[in-house]
Coordinates of C-alpha atoms in Angstrom, one line a residue:
M693 CA 148.0 166.7 -1.6
G694 CA 150.2 163.3 -0.8
S695 CA 153.1 165.7 0.1
R696 CA 150.9 167.7 2.4
R697 CA 149.6 164.4 4.2
T698 CA 153.2 163.2 4.6
Q699 CA 154.3 166.6 6.1
V700 CA 151.4 166.3 8.7
E701 CA 152.1 163.0 9.7
T702 CA 155.8 163.7 10.3
M703 CA 155.4 167.0 12.3
P704 CA 157.4 166.8 15.6
F705 CA 155.8 166.9 19.1
Y706 CA 156.5 169.4 21.8
A707 CA 155.9 168.7 25.4
Y708 CA 155.1 171.8 27.5
T709 CA 154.4 173.1 31.2
A710 CA 152.4 176.3 31.3
I711 CA 150.5 178.4 33.7
D712 CA 146.9 179.6 33.0
G713 CA 145.2 182.8 34.0
S714 CA 144.1 181.2 37.3
G715 CA 147.7 180.1 38.0
R716 CA 147.2 176.5 37.6
V717 CA 149.9 174.5 36.1
V718 CA 149.1 172.8 32.7
K719 CA 151.3 170.0 31.2
S720 CA 150.4 168.6 27.8
T721 CA 152.0 168.0 24.3
M722 CA 151.2 169.6 21.1
E723 CA 151.9 168.7 17.3
A724 CA 153.3 171.6 15.2
D725 CA 155.9 172.3 12.6
S726 CA 158.2 174.4 15.1
E727 CA 158.6 175.2 18.5
Q728 CA 158.0 179.1 17.7
L729 CA 154.5 177.9 16.5
V730 CA 153.6 176.2 19.7
L731 CA 154.6 179.2 21.7
S732 CA 152.5 181.4 19.5
K733 CA 149.5 179.2 19.9
L734 CA 150.0 178.9 23.6
R735 CA 150.2 182.6 24.0
D736 CA 147.1 183.0 21.9
M737 CA 145.3 180.6 24.7
S738 CA 146.6 183.1 27.3
L739 CA 149.2 180.4 28.6
H740 CA 152.6 181.4 30.0
V741 CA 155.0 178.7 29.0
T742 CA 157.7 177.8 31.7
D743 CA 159.1 174.9 29.8
I744 CA 159.1 173.3 26.4
R745 CA 160.9 170.4 24.5
Q746 CA 160.8 168.5 21.6
V747 CA 159.7 164.6 22.3
R748 CA 159.2 161.6 20.0
A749 CA 155.9 160.8 18.8
A750 CA 155.6 157.6 20.9
A751 CA 156.6 159.5 24.3
A752 CA 153.8 162.0 23.3
Q753 CA 151.4 159.1 22.9
K754 CA 152.6 157.7 26.2
Q755 CA 151.5 160.7 28.1
A756 CA 147.9 160.2 26.9
K757 CA 147.6 156.7 27.8
G758 CA 145.8 155.2 30.7
K759 CA 142.2 154.1 31.5
I760 CA 139.5 155.5 33.8
K761 CA 136.8 153.7 35.7
P762 CA 133.6 153.5 33.6
R763 CA 131.9 155.1 36.6
S764 CA 134.1 158.2 36.2
L765 CA 132.9 158.5 32.5
V766 CA 129.4 158.2 33.6
V767 CA 129.5 161.0 35.8
F768 CA 131.6 163.2 33.6
S769 CA 128.9 162.6 30.9
R770 CA 126.1 163.5 33.4
Q771 CA 127.8 166.5 34.8
F772 CA 128.7 167.8 31.3
A773 CA 125.2 167.4 29.9
T774 CA 123.7 169.3 32.9
M775 CA 126.2 172.2 32.4
V776 CA 125.6 172.4 28.7
D777 CA 121.8 172.4 29.3
A778 CA 122.3 175.3 31.9
G779 CA 123.9 177.4 29.1
I780 CA 127.5 177.3 30.4
P781 CA 130.1 177.7 27.4
L782 CA 131.6 174.5 26.3
L783 CA 135.0 175.6 27.2
R784 CA 134.1 176.6 30.7
C785 CA 132.4 173.3 31.1
L786 CA 135.6 171.5 30.4
E787 CA 137.7 173.7 32.6
I788 CA 135.3 173.3 35.5
L789 CA 135.1 169.4 35.0
S790 CA 138.8 169.2 34.8
S791 CA 139.3 171.1 37.9
Q792 CA 136.5 168.9 39.8
S793 CA 137.7 165.6 38.4
K794 CA 139.2 163.2 41.0
D795 CA 140.4 160.8 38.5
P796 CA 144.1 161.8 37.2
V797 CA 143.8 160.3 34.0
L798 CA 140.4 162.0 33.2
K799 CA 141.7 165.3 34.7
Q800 CA 144.7 165.3 32.5
T801 CA 142.6 164.3 29.3
L802 CA 140.0 167.1 30.0
E803 CA 142.9 169.7 30.3
T804 CA 144.4 168.4 27.0
I805 CA 140.8 168.7 25.4
A806 CA 140.1 172.2 26.6
L807 CA 143.4 173.4 25.0
D808 CA 142.6 171.6 21.8
V809 CA 139.1 173.2 21.6
K810 CA 140.9 176.5 22.4
S811 CA 143.3 176.2 19.6
G812 CA 140.3 175.4 17.0
L813 CA 139.4 171.9 17.0
S814 CA 135.8 170.7 17.8
L815 CA 135.0 168.7 20.8
A816 CA 134.6 165.4 18.7
E817 CA 138.1 166.0 17.1
A818 CA 139.7 166.7 20.4
M819 CA 138.1 163.6 22.0
A820 CA 139.1 161.5 19.1
K821 CA 142.8 162.0 20.0
H822 CA 142.0 159.9 23.2
P823 CA 140.6 156.5 22.1
N824 CA 141.7 154.8 25.2
I825 CA 139.1 157.2 27.1
F826 CA 136.3 157.9 24.5
N827 CA 135.3 155.0 22.2
K828 CA 134.1 155.3 18.7
L829 CA 130.5 155.3 19.7
Y830 CA 131.2 158.3 22.1
I831 CA 133.2 160.3 19.6
N832 CA 130.6 159.8 16.9
M833 CA 127.6 160.6 18.9
I834 CA 129.3 163.9 20.0
R835 CA 130.2 164.7 16.2
A836 CA 126.3 164.1 15.3
A837 CA 125.5 166.4 18.6
E838 CA 127.7 169.0 17.2
L839 CA 126.4 169.0 13.8
G840 CA 122.7 169.0 15.0
G841 CA 123.3 171.6 18.0
I842 CA 121.9 169.0 20.4
L843 CA 124.9 168.5 22.4
D844 CA 122.9 168.5 25.8
K845 CA 120.5 165.9 24.6
I846 CA 123.0 163.6 23.3
L847 CA 125.4 164.0 26.4
D848 CA 122.3 163.0 28.5
R849 CA 121.3 160.1 26.1
L850 CA 125.2 158.9 26.2
S851 CA 125.3 159.1 30.1
G852 CA 122.1 157.2 30.2
F853 CA 123.4 154.5 28.0
L854 CA 126.8 154.4 29.9
E855 CA 124.8 154.1 33.2
Y856 CA 122.8 151.3 32.0
E857 CA 125.8 149.4 30.7
A858 CA 127.6 149.8 33.9
E859 CA 124.6 148.5 35.7
V860 CA 124.5 145.4 33.5
R861 CA 128.1 144.7 34.2
G862 CA 127.4 145.0 38.0
K863 CA 124.5 142.9 37.8
I864 CA 126.6 140.0 36.1
K865 CA 129.3 140.4 38.5
S866 CA 127.3 140.4 41.4
A867 CA 125.5 137.1 40.3
M868 CA 128.6 135.5 39.4
M869 CA 130.2 136.4 42.8
Y870 CA 128.7 133.6 44.9
P871 CA 129.5 130.5 42.7
T872 CA 133.0 131.9 42.1
L873 CA 133.5 132.0 45.9
V874 CA 132.1 128.5 46.2
L875 CA 134.4 127.2 43.3
V876 CA 137.4 128.7 44.8
F877 CA 136.6 127.5 48.1
S878 CA 136.1 123.8 46.8
V879 CA 139.4 124.0 44.9
V880 CA 141.1 125.0 48.1
M881 CA 139.5 122.4 50.1
L882 CA 140.4 119.7 47.7
F883 CA 144.0 120.7 47.6
A884 CA 144.0 120.6 51.3
L885 CA 142.5 117.1 51.6
F886 CA 145.0 115.7 48.9
S887 CA 147.9 117.4 50.5
F888 CA 147.5 117.0 54.4
V889 CA 144.7 114.6 55.0
L890 CA 145.2 111.8 52.5
P891 CA 149.0 111.6 53.5
K892 CA 148.2 110.8 57.1
F893 CA 145.8 107.9 56.1
K894 CA 148.3 106.4 53.7
E895 CA 150.9 106.5 56.6
I896 CA 148.7 104.5 58.8
F897 CA 147.6 102.0 56.2
N898 CA 151.3 101.4 55.4
G899 CA 152.1 101.0 58.8
M900 CA 149.4 98.4 59.4
N901 CA 150.5 96.6 56.0
V902 CA 147.0 96.8 54.6
Q903 CA 146.2 95.6 51.1
L904 CA 144.6 98.8 49.6
P905 CA 141.8 98.4 47.1
P906 CA 142.8 99.7 43.5
V907 CA 140.5 102.9 43.9
T908 CA 142.2 103.6 47.2
A909 CA 145.7 103.1 45.8
A910 CA 144.8 105.4 42.8
L911 CA 143.6 107.9 45.0
F912 CA 146.6 107.9 47.2
G913 CA 148.9 107.8 44.0
F914 CA 147.2 111.0 42.8
G915 CA 147.8 112.6 46.2
D916 CA 151.4 111.7 45.9
F917 CA 151.7 113.3 42.5
M918 CA 150.1 116.5 43.7
Q919 CA 152.4 116.9 46.7
A920 CA 155.5 116.1 44.7
Y921 CA 154.5 117.9 41.4
W922 CA 152.1 120.5 42.6
W923 CA 154.4 123.0 40.7
M924 CA 153.9 121.1 37.3
I925 CA 150.1 121.6 37.8
L926 CA 150.6 125.2 38.3
I927 CA 153.0 125.5 35.3
A928 CA 150.7 123.4 33.0
A929 CA 147.7 125.6 34.1
A930 CA 149.5 128.7 33.3
G931 CA 150.8 127.6 30.2
A932 CA 147.4 126.5 29.0
V933 CA 145.9 130.0 29.6
F934 CA 148.9 131.7 28.1
G935 CA 148.7 129.3 25.2
I936 CA 145.0 130.1 24.7
K937 CA 145.6 134.0 25.2
M938 CA 148.1 133.8 22.4
W939 CA 146.1 131.7 20.1
S940 CA 143.0 134.1 20.6
G941 CA 145.4 136.9 19.4
T942 CA 145.6 135.4 16.0
P943 CA 142.5 136.1 13.4
T944 CA 141.6 132.4 13.2
G945 CA 141.9 131.9 17.1
R946 CA 139.8 134.8 17.7
Y947 CA 137.1 133.8 15.4
R948 CA 136.8 130.3 16.6
L949 CA 136.9 131.3 20.3
D950 CA 134.1 133.8 19.7
Y951 CA 132.1 131.1 17.7
L952 CA 132.6 128.8 20.6
K953 CA 131.2 131.2 22.9
L954 CA 128.2 131.5 20.8
R955 CA 127.6 127.9 20.5
A956 CA 128.8 126.7 24.0
P957 CA 125.8 124.8 26.0
I958 CA 123.9 127.2 28.4
V959 CA 126.5 129.9 28.5
G960 CA 126.5 130.5 24.7
E961 CA 122.7 131.4 25.0
L962 CA 123.8 134.1 27.8
V963 CA 126.6 135.3 25.5
L964 CA 124.3 135.9 22.4
K965 CA 121.6 137.5 24.5
L966 CA 124.2 139.9 26.0
S967 CA 125.5 140.7 22.3
V968 CA 122.0 141.1 21.0
A969 CA 121.1 143.6 23.8
R970 CA 124.2 145.4 23.1
F971 CA 123.9 145.5 19.3
S972 CA 120.0 146.8 19.7
R973 CA 120.7 149.4 22.3
T974 CA 123.8 150.9 20.7
F975 CA 122.5 150.9 17.3
G976 CA 119.4 152.3 18.4
T977 CA 121.2 155.0 20.2
L978 CA 123.4 155.8 17.3
I979 CA 120.3 155.8 14.8
S980 CA 118.3 158.2 17.1
S981 CA 121.3 160.4 17.4
G982 CA 121.6 161.3 13.9
V983 CA 124.7 159.0 12.9
P984 CA 124.1 157.4 9.4
M985 CA 123.2 153.7 9.2
L986 CA 126.2 152.4 7.6
R987 CA 128.5 154.3 10.1
S988 CA 126.3 153.2 12.8
L989 CA 126.7 149.4 11.8
E990 CA 130.5 149.9 11.6
I991 CA 130.6 151.4 15.1
V992 CA 128.4 148.7 16.4
G993 CA 130.4 146.0 15.0
E994 CA 133.7 147.4 16.5
T995 CA 131.7 147.7 20.0
L996 CA 130.4 144.2 20.3
G997 CA 133.7 142.4 21.2
N998 CA 132.8 139.4 19.1
V999 CA 134.4 138.6 15.8
V1000 CA 131.6 136.4 14.4
L1001 CA 128.9 138.9 15.0
A1002 CA 131.0 141.7 13.7
S1003 CA 131.6 139.9 10.4
A1004 CA 127.8 139.3 10.2
I1005 CA 127.4 143.1 10.6
D1006 CA 130.1 143.8 8.1
T1007 CA 128.3 141.6 5.6
T1008 CA 125.1 143.4 6.4
R1009 CA 126.8 146.7 5.4
T1010 CA 127.9 145.3 2.0
S1011 CA 124.2 144.1 1.6
I1012 CA 122.6 147.6 2.3
R1013 CA 125.1 149.3 0.1
E1014 CA 123.5 146.8 -2.6
G1015 CA 120.2 147.8 -1.9
Q1016 CA 118.8 145.1 0.5
K1017 CA 116.9 145.8 3.6
L1018 CA 118.8 145.8 7.0
S1019 CA 116.7 142.8 8.3
Q1020 CA 117.5 140.5 5.4
P1021 CA 121.1 139.9 5.8
L1022 CA 120.9 139.8 9.5
Q1023 CA 118.3 137.1 9.1
A1024 CA 120.5 135.2 6.6
S1025 CA 123.3 135.2 8.9
G1026 CA 121.8 132.8 11.3
L1027 CA 123.1 134.3 14.3
F1028 CA 120.3 136.7 15.2
P1029 CA 117.0 135.4 16.6
S1030 CA 113.9 135.8 14.2
M1031 CA 112.2 138.1 16.8
V1032 CA 115.2 140.6 16.3
T1033 CA 115.1 140.4 12.6
C1034 CA 111.2 140.7 12.6
M1035 CA 111.1 143.7 15.0
I1036 CA 113.9 145.4 12.8
D1037 CA 111.7 144.7 9.7
V1038 CA 108.8 146.4 11.2
G1039 CA 111.0 149.3 12.2
E1040 CA 112.1 149.8 8.7
E1041 CA 108.7 149.7 7.1
S1042 CA 107.2 151.9 9.7
G1043 CA 110.0 154.4 9.9
R1044 CA 110.5 153.7 13.7
L1045 CA 113.7 151.7 13.5
S1046 CA 115.3 153.3 16.6
E1047 CA 112.2 153.0 18.5
M1048 CA 112.0 149.2 17.7
L1049 CA 115.8 148.8 18.5
T1050 CA 115.2 150.3 21.9
K1051 CA 112.3 147.9 22.5
V1052 CA 114.6 144.9 21.4
G1053 CA 117.3 146.1 23.8
D1054 CA 114.8 146.4 26.7
F1055 CA 113.5 143.0 26.1
Y1056 CA 116.8 141.2 25.8
D1057 CA 118.3 143.2 28.8
A1058 CA 115.3 141.7 30.8
E1059 CA 116.0 138.2 29.1
V1060 CA 119.8 138.5 30.1
E1061 CA 118.7 139.2 33.8
T1062 CA 116.4 136.0 33.6
T1063 CA 119.2 134.0 32.4
I1064 CA 121.8 135.0 34.9
K1065 CA 119.5 134.3 37.7
G1066 CA 118.5 130.8 36.0
L1067 CA 122.3 130.1 35.7
T1068 CA 123.3 131.2 39.1
S1069 CA 120.4 129.1 40.7
M1070 CA 121.7 126.1 38.6
I1071 CA 125.5 126.5 39.1
E1072 CA 125.0 126.8 42.9
P1073 CA 123.5 123.3 43.2
M1074 CA 125.5 121.5 40.7
L1075 CA 128.7 122.8 42.6
I1076 CA 127.4 121.5 45.8
I1077 CA 126.6 118.3 44.2
F1078 CA 129.9 117.9 42.7
M1079 CA 131.7 118.8 45.9
G1080 CA 129.5 116.3 47.7
V1081 CA 130.3 113.4 45.1
V1082 CA 134.2 114.1 45.3
V1083 CA 134.1 114.2 49.2
G1084 CA 131.9 111.0 49.1
F1085 CA 134.3 109.4 46.7
I1086 CA 137.2 110.2 48.9
A1087 CA 135.5 109.1 52.1
V1088 CA 134.5 105.9 50.6
S1089 CA 138.1 105.2 49.4
V1090 CA 139.4 105.9 52.7
M1091 CA 136.9 104.0 54.8
T1092 CA 137.2 100.7 52.6
P1093 CA 140.5 99.8 54.0
V1094 CA 139.3 100.6 57.5
F1095 CA 136.5 98.2 57.0
T1096 CA 139.1 95.5 55.9
I1097 CA 141.2 96.2 59.0
V1098 CA 138.1 95.9 61.3
N1099 CA 137.0 92.6 59.6
S1100 CA 140.4 91.0 60.0
V1101 CA 140.5 91.8 63.6
D1102 CA 137.2 90.0 64.2

């Protein structure tokens, strides 16, 4: 058994170019023991091979790399669900969708999946070879759909889930657009003040031999520093960003940063609500689709994007194996609000866990939207007040020597 596993893992990859029955050119890779076996499989799939060569495993994987826009995956899932519901055979659905796709990465991926399905793989197995396109949530729901014979329903549920996720992301981006623009404009304006306006005033005051107040002298000194060493400021900022990114790549750094995200004032509340909404909606979708609870929790932990919450969910899986209820370890973690654990407890007792999770997801999605509106309505005046204070401070610092000059003239 062990030698067989080693043999499978060390099989070579073959990149090929072929022409199908409709005259369309197909380029993909296949893992096989020999070139003759690849040719035989391709002939069985009615493909005429024009070129074939052995490639390294890394090169074969590189061909499959690439990302698609979330919107493309939503449209694909919705169209796929409609075609399957209409009774069109699975393989024909994949061929039609690949020919109609305008996304080059998705198009190539669907062509490869169609070939894998032709060669005998299940749809879930074929999709699992493209983790950069289809995440574990998608693949496991497809696997459950194939086992239950409800592919059209699961695809429809998946497309609805993906559409809602895209809608939430769009709302967050739209809500943060205005504060971001105001912040960028404020930084540019301050840079212009320190680089062009203040030096002019400094020249005037130096020419008149005015004794500058300490605040004004400090302001001009900071302006001189920005003019002379602006590149150091940019390097320091870039270094800080790079350092944080490298630190977040370590297990300790990632855990601490994720913990800070949850505990940060104001923003932490939004992060927690977003995570709870995603947890509830994803978990509920998986449970209602027939995916086992422990497997569902594993997938949810991997898709949350927060190591602290993922660790709590992993502890929950261990507790469930030991016979505890789902709500108990979640409540003991101290991360999930009591309303969430109470709803889950009621769902377990009544046998309507997926329904309760959906209700929790709906509630926290509304909470997220309300929190975002509250944050943006608070951030905008705070930025304006901040800019007013900074500009007022600069104006007072510059005008103080002017008043000194006027008084001396009198």
